Coordinates of C-alpha atoms in Angstrom, one line a residue:
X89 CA 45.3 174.8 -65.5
X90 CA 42.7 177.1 -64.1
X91 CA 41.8 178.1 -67.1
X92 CA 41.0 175.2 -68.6
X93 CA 39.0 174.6 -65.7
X94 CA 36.9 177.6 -66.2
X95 CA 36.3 176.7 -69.7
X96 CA 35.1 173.2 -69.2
X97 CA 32.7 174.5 -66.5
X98 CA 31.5 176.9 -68.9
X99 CA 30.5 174.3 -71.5
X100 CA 28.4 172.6 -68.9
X101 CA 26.9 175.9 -67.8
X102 CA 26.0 176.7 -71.3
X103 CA 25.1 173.0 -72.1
X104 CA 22.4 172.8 -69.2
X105 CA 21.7 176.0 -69.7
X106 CA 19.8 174.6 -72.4
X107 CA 16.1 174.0 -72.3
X108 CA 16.2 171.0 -74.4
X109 CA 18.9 169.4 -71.9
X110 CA 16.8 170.3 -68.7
X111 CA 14.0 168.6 -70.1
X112 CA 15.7 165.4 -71.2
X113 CA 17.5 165.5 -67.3
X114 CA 14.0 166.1 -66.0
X115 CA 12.2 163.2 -67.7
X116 CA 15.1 160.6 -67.3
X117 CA 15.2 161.3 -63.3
X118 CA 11.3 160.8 -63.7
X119 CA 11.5 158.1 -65.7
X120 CA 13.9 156.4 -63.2
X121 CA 11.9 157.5 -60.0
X122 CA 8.6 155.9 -61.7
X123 CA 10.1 152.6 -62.3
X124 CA 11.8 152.4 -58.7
X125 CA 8.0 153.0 -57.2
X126 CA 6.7 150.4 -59.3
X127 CA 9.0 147.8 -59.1
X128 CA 8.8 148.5 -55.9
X129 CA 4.9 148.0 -55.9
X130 CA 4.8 145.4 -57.9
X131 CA 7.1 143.5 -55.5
X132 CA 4.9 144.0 -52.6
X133 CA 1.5 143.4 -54.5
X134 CA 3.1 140.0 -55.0
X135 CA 4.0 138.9 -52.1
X136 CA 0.5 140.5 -50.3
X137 CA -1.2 137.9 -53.0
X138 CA 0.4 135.3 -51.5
X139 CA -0.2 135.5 -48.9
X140 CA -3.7 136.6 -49.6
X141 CA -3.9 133.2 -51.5
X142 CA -2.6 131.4 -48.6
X143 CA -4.9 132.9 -45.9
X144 CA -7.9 132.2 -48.5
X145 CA -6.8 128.4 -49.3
X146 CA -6.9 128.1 -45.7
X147 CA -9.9 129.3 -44.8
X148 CA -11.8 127.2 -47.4
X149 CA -10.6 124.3 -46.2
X150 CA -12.5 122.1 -43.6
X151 CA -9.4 121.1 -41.7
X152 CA -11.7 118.8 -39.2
X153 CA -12.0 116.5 -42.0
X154 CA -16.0 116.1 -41.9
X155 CA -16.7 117.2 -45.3
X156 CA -15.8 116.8 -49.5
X157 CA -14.4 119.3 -51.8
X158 CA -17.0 122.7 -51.5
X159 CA -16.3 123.2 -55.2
X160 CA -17.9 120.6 -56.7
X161 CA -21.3 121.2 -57.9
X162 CA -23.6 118.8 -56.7
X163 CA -21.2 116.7 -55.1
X164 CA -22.9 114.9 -51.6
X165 CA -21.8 114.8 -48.8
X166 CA -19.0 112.7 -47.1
X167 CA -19.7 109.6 -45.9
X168 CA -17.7 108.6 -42.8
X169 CA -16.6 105.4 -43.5
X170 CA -15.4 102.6 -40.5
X171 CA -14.3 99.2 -40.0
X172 CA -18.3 98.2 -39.6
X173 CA -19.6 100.3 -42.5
X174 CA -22.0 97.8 -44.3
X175 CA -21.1 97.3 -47.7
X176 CA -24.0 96.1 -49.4
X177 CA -24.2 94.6 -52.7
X178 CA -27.5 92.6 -54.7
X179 CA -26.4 89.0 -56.3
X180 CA -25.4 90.3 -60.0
X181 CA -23.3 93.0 -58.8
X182 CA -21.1 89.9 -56.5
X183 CA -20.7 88.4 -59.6
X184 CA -19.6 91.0 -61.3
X185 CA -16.8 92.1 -58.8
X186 CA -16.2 88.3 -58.4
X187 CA -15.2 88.1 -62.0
X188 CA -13.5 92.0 -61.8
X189 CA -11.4 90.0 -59.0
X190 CA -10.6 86.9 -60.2
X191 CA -6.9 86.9 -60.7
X192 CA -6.8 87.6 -57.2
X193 CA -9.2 85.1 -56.1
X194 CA -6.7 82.6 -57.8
X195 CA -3.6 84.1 -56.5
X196 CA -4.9 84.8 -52.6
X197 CA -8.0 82.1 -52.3
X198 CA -11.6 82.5 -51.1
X199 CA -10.5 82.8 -47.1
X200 CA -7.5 85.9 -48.3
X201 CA -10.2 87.9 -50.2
X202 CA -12.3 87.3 -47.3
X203 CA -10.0 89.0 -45.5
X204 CA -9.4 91.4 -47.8
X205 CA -12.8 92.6 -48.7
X206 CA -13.6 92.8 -45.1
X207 CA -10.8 95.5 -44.3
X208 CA -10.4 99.1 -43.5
X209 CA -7.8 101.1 -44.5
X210 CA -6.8 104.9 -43.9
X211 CA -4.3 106.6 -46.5
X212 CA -2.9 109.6 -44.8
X213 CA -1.7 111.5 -47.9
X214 CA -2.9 111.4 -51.2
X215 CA -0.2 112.8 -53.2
X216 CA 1.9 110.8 -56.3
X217 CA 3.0 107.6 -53.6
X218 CA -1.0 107.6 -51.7
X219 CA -3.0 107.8 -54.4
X220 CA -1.2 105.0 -56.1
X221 CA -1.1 102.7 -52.9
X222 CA -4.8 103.6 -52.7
X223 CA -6.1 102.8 -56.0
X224 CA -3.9 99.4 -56.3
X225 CA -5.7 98.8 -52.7
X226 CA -9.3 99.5 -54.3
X227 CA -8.7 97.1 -57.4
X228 CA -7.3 94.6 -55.5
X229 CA -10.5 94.3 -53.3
X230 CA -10.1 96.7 -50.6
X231 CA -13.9 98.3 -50.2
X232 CA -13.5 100.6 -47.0
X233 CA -11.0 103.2 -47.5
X234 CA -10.4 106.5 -45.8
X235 CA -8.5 108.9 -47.9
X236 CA -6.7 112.4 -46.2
X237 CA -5.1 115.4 -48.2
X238 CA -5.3 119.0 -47.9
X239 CA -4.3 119.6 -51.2
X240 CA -5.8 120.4 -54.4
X241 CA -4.6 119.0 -58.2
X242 CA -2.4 120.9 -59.8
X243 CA -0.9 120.6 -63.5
X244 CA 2.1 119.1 -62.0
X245 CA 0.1 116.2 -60.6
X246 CA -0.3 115.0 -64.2
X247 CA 3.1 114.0 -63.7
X248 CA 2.7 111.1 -61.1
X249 CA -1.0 111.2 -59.6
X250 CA -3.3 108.2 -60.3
X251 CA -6.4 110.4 -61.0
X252 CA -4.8 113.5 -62.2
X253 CA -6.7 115.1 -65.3
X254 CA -6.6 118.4 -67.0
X255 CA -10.4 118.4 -65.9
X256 CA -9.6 117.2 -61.8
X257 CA -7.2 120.3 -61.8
X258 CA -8.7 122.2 -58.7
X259 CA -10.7 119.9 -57.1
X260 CA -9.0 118.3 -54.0
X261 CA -6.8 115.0 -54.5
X262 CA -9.4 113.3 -52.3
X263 CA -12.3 113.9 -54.2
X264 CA -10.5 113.0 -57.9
X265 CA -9.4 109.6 -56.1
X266 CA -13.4 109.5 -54.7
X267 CA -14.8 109.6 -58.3
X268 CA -12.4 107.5 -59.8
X269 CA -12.5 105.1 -57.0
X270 CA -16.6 104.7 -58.0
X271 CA -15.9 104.4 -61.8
X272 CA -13.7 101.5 -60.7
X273 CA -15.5 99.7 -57.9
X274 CA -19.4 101.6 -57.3
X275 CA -20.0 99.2 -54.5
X276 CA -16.8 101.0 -52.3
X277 CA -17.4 103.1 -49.2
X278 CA -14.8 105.8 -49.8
X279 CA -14.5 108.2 -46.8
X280 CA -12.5 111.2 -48.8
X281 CA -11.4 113.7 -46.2
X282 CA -10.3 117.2 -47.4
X283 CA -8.1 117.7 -44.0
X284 CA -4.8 118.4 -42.7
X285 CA -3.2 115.7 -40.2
X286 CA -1.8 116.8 -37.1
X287 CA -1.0 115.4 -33.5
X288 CA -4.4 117.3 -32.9
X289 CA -7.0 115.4 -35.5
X290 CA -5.0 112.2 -35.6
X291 CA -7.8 110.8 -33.3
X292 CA -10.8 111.4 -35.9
X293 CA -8.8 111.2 -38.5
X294 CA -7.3 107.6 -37.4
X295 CA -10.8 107.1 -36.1
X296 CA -12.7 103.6 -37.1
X297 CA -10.8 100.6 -36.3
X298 CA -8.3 100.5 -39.2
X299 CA -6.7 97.4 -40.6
X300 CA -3.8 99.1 -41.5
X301 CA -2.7 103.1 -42.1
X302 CA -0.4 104.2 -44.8
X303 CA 1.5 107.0 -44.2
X304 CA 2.2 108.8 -47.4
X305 CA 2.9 112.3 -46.0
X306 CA 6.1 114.5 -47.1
X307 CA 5.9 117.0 -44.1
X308 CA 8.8 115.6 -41.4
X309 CA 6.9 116.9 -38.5
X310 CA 3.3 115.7 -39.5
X311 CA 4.8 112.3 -40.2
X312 CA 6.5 111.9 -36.9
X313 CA 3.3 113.2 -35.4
X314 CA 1.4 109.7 -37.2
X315 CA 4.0 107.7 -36.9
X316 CA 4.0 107.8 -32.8
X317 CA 0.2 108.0 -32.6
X318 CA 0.1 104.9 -34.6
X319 CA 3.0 103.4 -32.1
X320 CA 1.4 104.3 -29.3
X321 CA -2.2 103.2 -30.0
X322 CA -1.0 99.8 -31.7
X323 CA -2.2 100.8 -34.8
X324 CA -0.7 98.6 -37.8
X325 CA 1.2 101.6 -40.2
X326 CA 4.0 101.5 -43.4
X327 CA 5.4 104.5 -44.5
X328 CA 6.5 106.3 -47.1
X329 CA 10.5 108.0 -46.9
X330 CA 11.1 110.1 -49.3
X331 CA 10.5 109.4 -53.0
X332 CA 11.8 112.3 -55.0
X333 CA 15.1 113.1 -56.4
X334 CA 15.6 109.5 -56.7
X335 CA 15.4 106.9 -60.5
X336 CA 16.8 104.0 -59.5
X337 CA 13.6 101.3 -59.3
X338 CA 16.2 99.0 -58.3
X339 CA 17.1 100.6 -54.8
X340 CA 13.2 100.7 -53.2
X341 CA 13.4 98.4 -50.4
X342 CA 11.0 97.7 -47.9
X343 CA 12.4 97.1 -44.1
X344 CA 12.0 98.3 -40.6
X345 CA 13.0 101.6 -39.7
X346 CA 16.0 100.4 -37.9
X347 CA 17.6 98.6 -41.0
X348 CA 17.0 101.6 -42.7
X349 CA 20.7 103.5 -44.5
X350 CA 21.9 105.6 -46.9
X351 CA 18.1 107.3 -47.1
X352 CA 18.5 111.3 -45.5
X353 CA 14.7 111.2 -44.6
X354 CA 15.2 107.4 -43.2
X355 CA 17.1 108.7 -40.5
X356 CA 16.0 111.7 -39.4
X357 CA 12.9 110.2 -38.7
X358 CA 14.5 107.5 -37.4
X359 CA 16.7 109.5 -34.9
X360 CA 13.4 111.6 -34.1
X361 CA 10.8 108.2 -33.6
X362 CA 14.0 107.1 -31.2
X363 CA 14.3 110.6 -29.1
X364 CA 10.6 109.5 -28.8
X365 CA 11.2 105.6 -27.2
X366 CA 10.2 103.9 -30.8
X367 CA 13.5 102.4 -31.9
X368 CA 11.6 99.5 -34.2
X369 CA 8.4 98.3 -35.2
X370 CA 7.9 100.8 -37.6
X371 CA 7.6 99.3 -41.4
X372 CA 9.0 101.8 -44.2
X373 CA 9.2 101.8 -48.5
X374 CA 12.7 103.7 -49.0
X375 CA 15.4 103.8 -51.4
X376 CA 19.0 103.0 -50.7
X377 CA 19.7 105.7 -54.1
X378 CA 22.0 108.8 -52.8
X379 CA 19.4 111.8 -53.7
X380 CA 23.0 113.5 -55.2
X381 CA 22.0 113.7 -58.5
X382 CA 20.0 116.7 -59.0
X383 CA 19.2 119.7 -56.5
X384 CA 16.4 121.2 -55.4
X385 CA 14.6 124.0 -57.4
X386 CA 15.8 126.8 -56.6
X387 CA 13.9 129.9 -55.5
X388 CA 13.1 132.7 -57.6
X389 CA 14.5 136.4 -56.6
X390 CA 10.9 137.3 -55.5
X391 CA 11.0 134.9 -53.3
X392 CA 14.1 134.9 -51.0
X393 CA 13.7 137.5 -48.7
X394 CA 9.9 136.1 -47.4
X395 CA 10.1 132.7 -48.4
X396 CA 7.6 131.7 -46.0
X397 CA 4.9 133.7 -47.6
X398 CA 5.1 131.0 -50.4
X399 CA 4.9 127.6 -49.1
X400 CA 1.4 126.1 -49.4
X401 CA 1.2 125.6 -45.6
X402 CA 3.2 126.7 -42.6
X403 CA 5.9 125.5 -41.7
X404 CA 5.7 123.0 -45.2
X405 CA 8.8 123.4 -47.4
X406 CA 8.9 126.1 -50.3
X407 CA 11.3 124.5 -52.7
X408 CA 10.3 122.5 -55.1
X409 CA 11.3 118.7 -54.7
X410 CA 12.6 116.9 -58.8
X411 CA 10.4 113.9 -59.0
X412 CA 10.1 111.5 -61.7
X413 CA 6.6 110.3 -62.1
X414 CA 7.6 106.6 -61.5
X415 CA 9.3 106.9 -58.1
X416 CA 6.1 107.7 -56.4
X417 CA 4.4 105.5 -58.5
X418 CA 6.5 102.3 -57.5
X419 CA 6.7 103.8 -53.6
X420 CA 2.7 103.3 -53.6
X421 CA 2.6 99.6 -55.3
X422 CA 5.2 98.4 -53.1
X423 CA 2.9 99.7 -50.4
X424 CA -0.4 98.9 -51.6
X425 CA 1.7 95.1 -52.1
X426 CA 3.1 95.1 -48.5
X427 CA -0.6 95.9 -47.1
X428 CA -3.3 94.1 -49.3
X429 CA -0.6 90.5 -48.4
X430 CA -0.5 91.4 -45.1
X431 CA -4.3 91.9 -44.8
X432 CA -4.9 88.6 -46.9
X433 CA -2.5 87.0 -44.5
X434 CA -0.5 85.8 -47.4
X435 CA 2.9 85.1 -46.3
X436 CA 5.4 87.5 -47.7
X437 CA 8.9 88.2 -45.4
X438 CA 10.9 91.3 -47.5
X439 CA 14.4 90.8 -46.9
X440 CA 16.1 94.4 -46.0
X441 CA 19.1 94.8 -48.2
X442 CA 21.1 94.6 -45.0
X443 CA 21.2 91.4 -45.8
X444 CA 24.3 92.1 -47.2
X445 CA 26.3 93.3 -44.3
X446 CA 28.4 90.0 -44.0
X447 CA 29.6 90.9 -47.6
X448 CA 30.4 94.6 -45.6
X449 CA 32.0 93.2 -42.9
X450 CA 34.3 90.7 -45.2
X451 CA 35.5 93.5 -47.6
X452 CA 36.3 96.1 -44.9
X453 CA 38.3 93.2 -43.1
X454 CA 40.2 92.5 -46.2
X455 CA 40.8 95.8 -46.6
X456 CA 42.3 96.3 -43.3
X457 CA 44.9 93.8 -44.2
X458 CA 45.7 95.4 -47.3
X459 CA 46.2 98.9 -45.4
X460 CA 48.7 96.8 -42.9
X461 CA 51.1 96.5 -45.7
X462 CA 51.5 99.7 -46.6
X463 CA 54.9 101.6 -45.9
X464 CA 55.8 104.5 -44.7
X465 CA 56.6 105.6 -48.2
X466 CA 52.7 105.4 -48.8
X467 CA 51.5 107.3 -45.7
X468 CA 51.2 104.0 -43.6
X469 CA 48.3 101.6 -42.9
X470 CA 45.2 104.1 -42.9
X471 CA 41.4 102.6 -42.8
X472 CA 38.8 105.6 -41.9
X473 CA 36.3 103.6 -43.8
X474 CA 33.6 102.1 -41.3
X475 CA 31.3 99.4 -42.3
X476 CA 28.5 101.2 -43.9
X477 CA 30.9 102.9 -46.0
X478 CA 31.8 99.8 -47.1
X479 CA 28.8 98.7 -48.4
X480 CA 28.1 102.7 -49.8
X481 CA 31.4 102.6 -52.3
X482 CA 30.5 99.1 -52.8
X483 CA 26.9 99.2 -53.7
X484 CA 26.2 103.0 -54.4
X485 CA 29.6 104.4 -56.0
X486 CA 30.4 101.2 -58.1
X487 CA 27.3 99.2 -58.3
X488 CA 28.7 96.0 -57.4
X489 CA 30.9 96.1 -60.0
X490 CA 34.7 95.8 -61.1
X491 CA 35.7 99.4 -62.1
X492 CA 38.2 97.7 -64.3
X493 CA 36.6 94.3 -66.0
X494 CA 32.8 95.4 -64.8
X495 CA 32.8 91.5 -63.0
X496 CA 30.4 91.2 -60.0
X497 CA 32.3 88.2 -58.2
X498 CA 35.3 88.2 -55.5
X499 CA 35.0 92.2 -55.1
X500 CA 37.6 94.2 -52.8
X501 CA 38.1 97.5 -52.0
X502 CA 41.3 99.6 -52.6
X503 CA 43.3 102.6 -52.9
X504 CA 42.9 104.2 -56.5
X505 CA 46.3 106.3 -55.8
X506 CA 48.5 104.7 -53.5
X507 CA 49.9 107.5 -52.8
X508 CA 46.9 109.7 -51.3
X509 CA 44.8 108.7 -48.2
X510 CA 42.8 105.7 -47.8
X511 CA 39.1 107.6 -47.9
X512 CA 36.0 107.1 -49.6
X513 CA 37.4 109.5 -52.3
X514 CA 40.2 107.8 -53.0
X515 CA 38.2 104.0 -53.2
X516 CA 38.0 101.6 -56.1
X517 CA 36.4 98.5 -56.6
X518 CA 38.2 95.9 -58.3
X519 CA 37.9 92.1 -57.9
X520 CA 40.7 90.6 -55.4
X521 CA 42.9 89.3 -58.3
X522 CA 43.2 92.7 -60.0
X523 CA 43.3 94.0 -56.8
X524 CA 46.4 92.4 -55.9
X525 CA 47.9 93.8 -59.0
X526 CA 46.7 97.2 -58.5
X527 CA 49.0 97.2 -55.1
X528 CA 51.8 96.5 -56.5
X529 CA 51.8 98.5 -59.5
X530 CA 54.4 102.0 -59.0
X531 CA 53.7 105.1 -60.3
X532 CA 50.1 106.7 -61.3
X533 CA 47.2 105.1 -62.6
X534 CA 47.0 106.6 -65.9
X535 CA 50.6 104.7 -66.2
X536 CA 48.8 101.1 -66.3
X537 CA 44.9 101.8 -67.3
X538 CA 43.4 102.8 -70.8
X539 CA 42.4 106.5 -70.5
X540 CA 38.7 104.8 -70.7
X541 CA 39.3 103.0 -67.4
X542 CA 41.0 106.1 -65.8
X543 CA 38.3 108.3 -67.0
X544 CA 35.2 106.2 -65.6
X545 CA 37.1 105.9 -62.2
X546 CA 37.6 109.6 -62.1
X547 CA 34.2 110.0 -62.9
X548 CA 32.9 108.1 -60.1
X549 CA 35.4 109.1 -57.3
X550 CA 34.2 113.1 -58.4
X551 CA 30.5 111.3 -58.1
X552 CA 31.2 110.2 -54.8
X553 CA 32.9 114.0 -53.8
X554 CA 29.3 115.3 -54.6
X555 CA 27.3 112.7 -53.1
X556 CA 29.2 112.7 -49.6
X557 CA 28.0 116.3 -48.7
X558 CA 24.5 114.5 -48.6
X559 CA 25.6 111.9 -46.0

């Protein structure tokens, strides 16, 4: 044993005993050493750059909102726009927004476009939902507007902003919405401010008399901050929940913030407005769609240990949100809508899906009569199904329909598996008639449904396991 030993020891002796082998050992080591340093550099050079970037973004930026975009040649400056700016236009230029208007003329009469023209509005955010609200405000006959963003245009704008062109990439959203705003309607007094709101500028930014303030901000904190300024100085305000991660057009709803559900942003900033004393009053655009669907972006390696040093603003999230371009869109029209009817004082009353709590209320009763009959065998009557829940398997995990026949009519709520728990994941919605049959059947599902049928409500009950870790 020894010797053998000995002799494999002397191999290695001899074989880096070699020249050629010390080299080779020398230059991997080196090799290895050099790339540790400069992934190692590398790694910090990025993360100095952004924050470089950040610290430079910020410091060109005229957060006291008193000036335009510094990088556009030639541009003038601001105008600070208010509810008295004079708009002032000669004879043939009336008759030429007369006739640019006259749909609306027709639809809101002489004394609603009196109205209309007349008003001032302030869009706090002029992102994918802002700059649409905006621009649907300018053509409809809007002529003082105050428009607020930070931000610049990115490529990803293209996606859902109004005035987003390969050649407005850079420039401030403010000042793309300013120059299209012109194109459209020269006469307009358009106060674009390139600023950041905050509880501390909300009263120059807010400044003027508005008519009415949109609040199309994303940041949680910034729009509680507007949202109770607005409150407390009797300022009319709508705002915008969230819009991304949602394509369902059918599910944006207008309502007060208290009739607000099944909307994450909804109620946290309802449960903060109400820490606050503002438990109504507060008109919002928000979808009833369970954001489940897809996730956030997730960050890249680089980015995890300092994620902070990439977010575009403190304190601003660093993820990116999914948004498909016609969410924000149809957020901002139903805005722009809500607002330019109000101001026109045409009567419009939007009826908050709540409407259909009664339906709630009926189908979670029934369903506490079916859970009466169950026996012992079956775990016993068990209901831990309130009434919004109700309403969420009814409207957001079946869509209204019979999982079995696809009817709309009669609808009840039941156990899929008699034998497991009444829960949300163990739901379906059938019409009363076939539920009556389901009840009685014995055995497992798959026993008395096509595979089709089995398959689609396995499918939606796994749905609803996903979606419930958002609730």
């Amino acid at each position: 044993m020894e010797q053998r030993v000995s002799a494999n020891l002397e191999k290695l002796l001899r074989v880096f005993g070699d020249t050629r082998v010390q080299l080779a050992t020398t230059a991997l080591a080196a090799s290895a050493i050099t790339a540790g340093v400069m992934w190692g550099t590398r790694r910090t050079r990025r993360s100095k750059r952004a924050r470089d970037l950040k610290r430079n973004t910020l410091e060109s930026i005229d957060f006291e909102g008193d000036s335009g975009f510094l990088g556009i040649d030639n541009e003038p400056q601001n105008t600070i726009v208010t509810k008295h700016t004079p708009v002032e236009l000669t004879p043939n230029e009336e008759s030429l927004i007369r006739e640019q208007l006259a749909r609306h003329y027709a639809f809101l009469g002489a004394d609603g476009m009196a109205k209309l023209r007349d008003s001032f509005v302030v869009v706090v955010g002029a992102g994918g939902v802002g700059s649409w609200a905006a621009m649907m405000l300018l053509r409809s006959g809007v002529q003082r507007i105050r428009i607020i963003d930070f931000d610049q245009v990115t490529l990803s704008s293209l996606n859902r902003h109004v005035a987003a062109t390969r050649a407005t990439v850079g420039i401030s959203k403010v000042d793309a919405l300013k120059m299209s705003f012109l194109d459209i309607a020269p006469h307009a007094q358009i106060d674009a401010r390139v600023a950041l709101f905050s509880a501390d500028t909300a009263s120059d930014l807010l400044s003027g008399s508005p008519d009415y303030v949109l609040d199309c901000i994303d940041n949680m904190d910034t729009k509680v901050d507007l949202l109770t300024f607005c409150n407390k100085n009797n300022l009319r305000v709508i705002s915008a929940m969230g819009a991304g991660m949602k394509s369902d057009p059918s599910r944006v709803q207008i309502a007060d913030i208290s009739d607000t559900f099944e909307d994450p942003m909804s109620r946290v900033v309802r449960r903060r407005l109400k820490l606050l004393g503002i438990q109504s009053g507060v008109e919002v655009v928000y979808s009833t769609e369970k954001p489940g669907k897809v996730q956030l972006v997730s960050l890249a390696e680089s980015q995890t240990e300092e994620p902070g040093d990439f977010s575009v603003l403190p304190d601003f999230r660093v993820r990116i949100v999914p948004v498909l371009g016609t969410m924000p869109a149809m957020f901002g029209i139903a805005m722009g809508t809500r607002v330019l009817t109000e101001l026109a004082g045409f009567p419009t009353e939007p009826m908050a899906i709540k409407s259909r709590h009664a339906l709630y209320a009926r189908v979670q009763r029934e369903l506490g009569n079916r859970e009466k009959d169950r026996t012992a065998e079956f775990g016993g009557p068990q209901l831990r199904m309130s009434t919004d829940d109700t309403g969420y398997m009814l409207d957001e995990i079946w869509r209204g329909k019979s999982a079995v026949s696809g009817v709309t009519d009669k609808l009840a709520l039941t156990r899929w598996r008699r034998d497991l728990p009444m829960t949300t994941s163990n739901c379906v919605c059938m019409t009363k008639s076939e539920a009556d049959k389901h009840d009685k059947i014995s055995g497992a599902p798959e026993d008395h449904y096509s595979p089709e049928i089995v398959e689609f409500v396995e499918q939606r009950l796994n749905e609803e396991k996903h979606i419930s870790k958002m609730r």
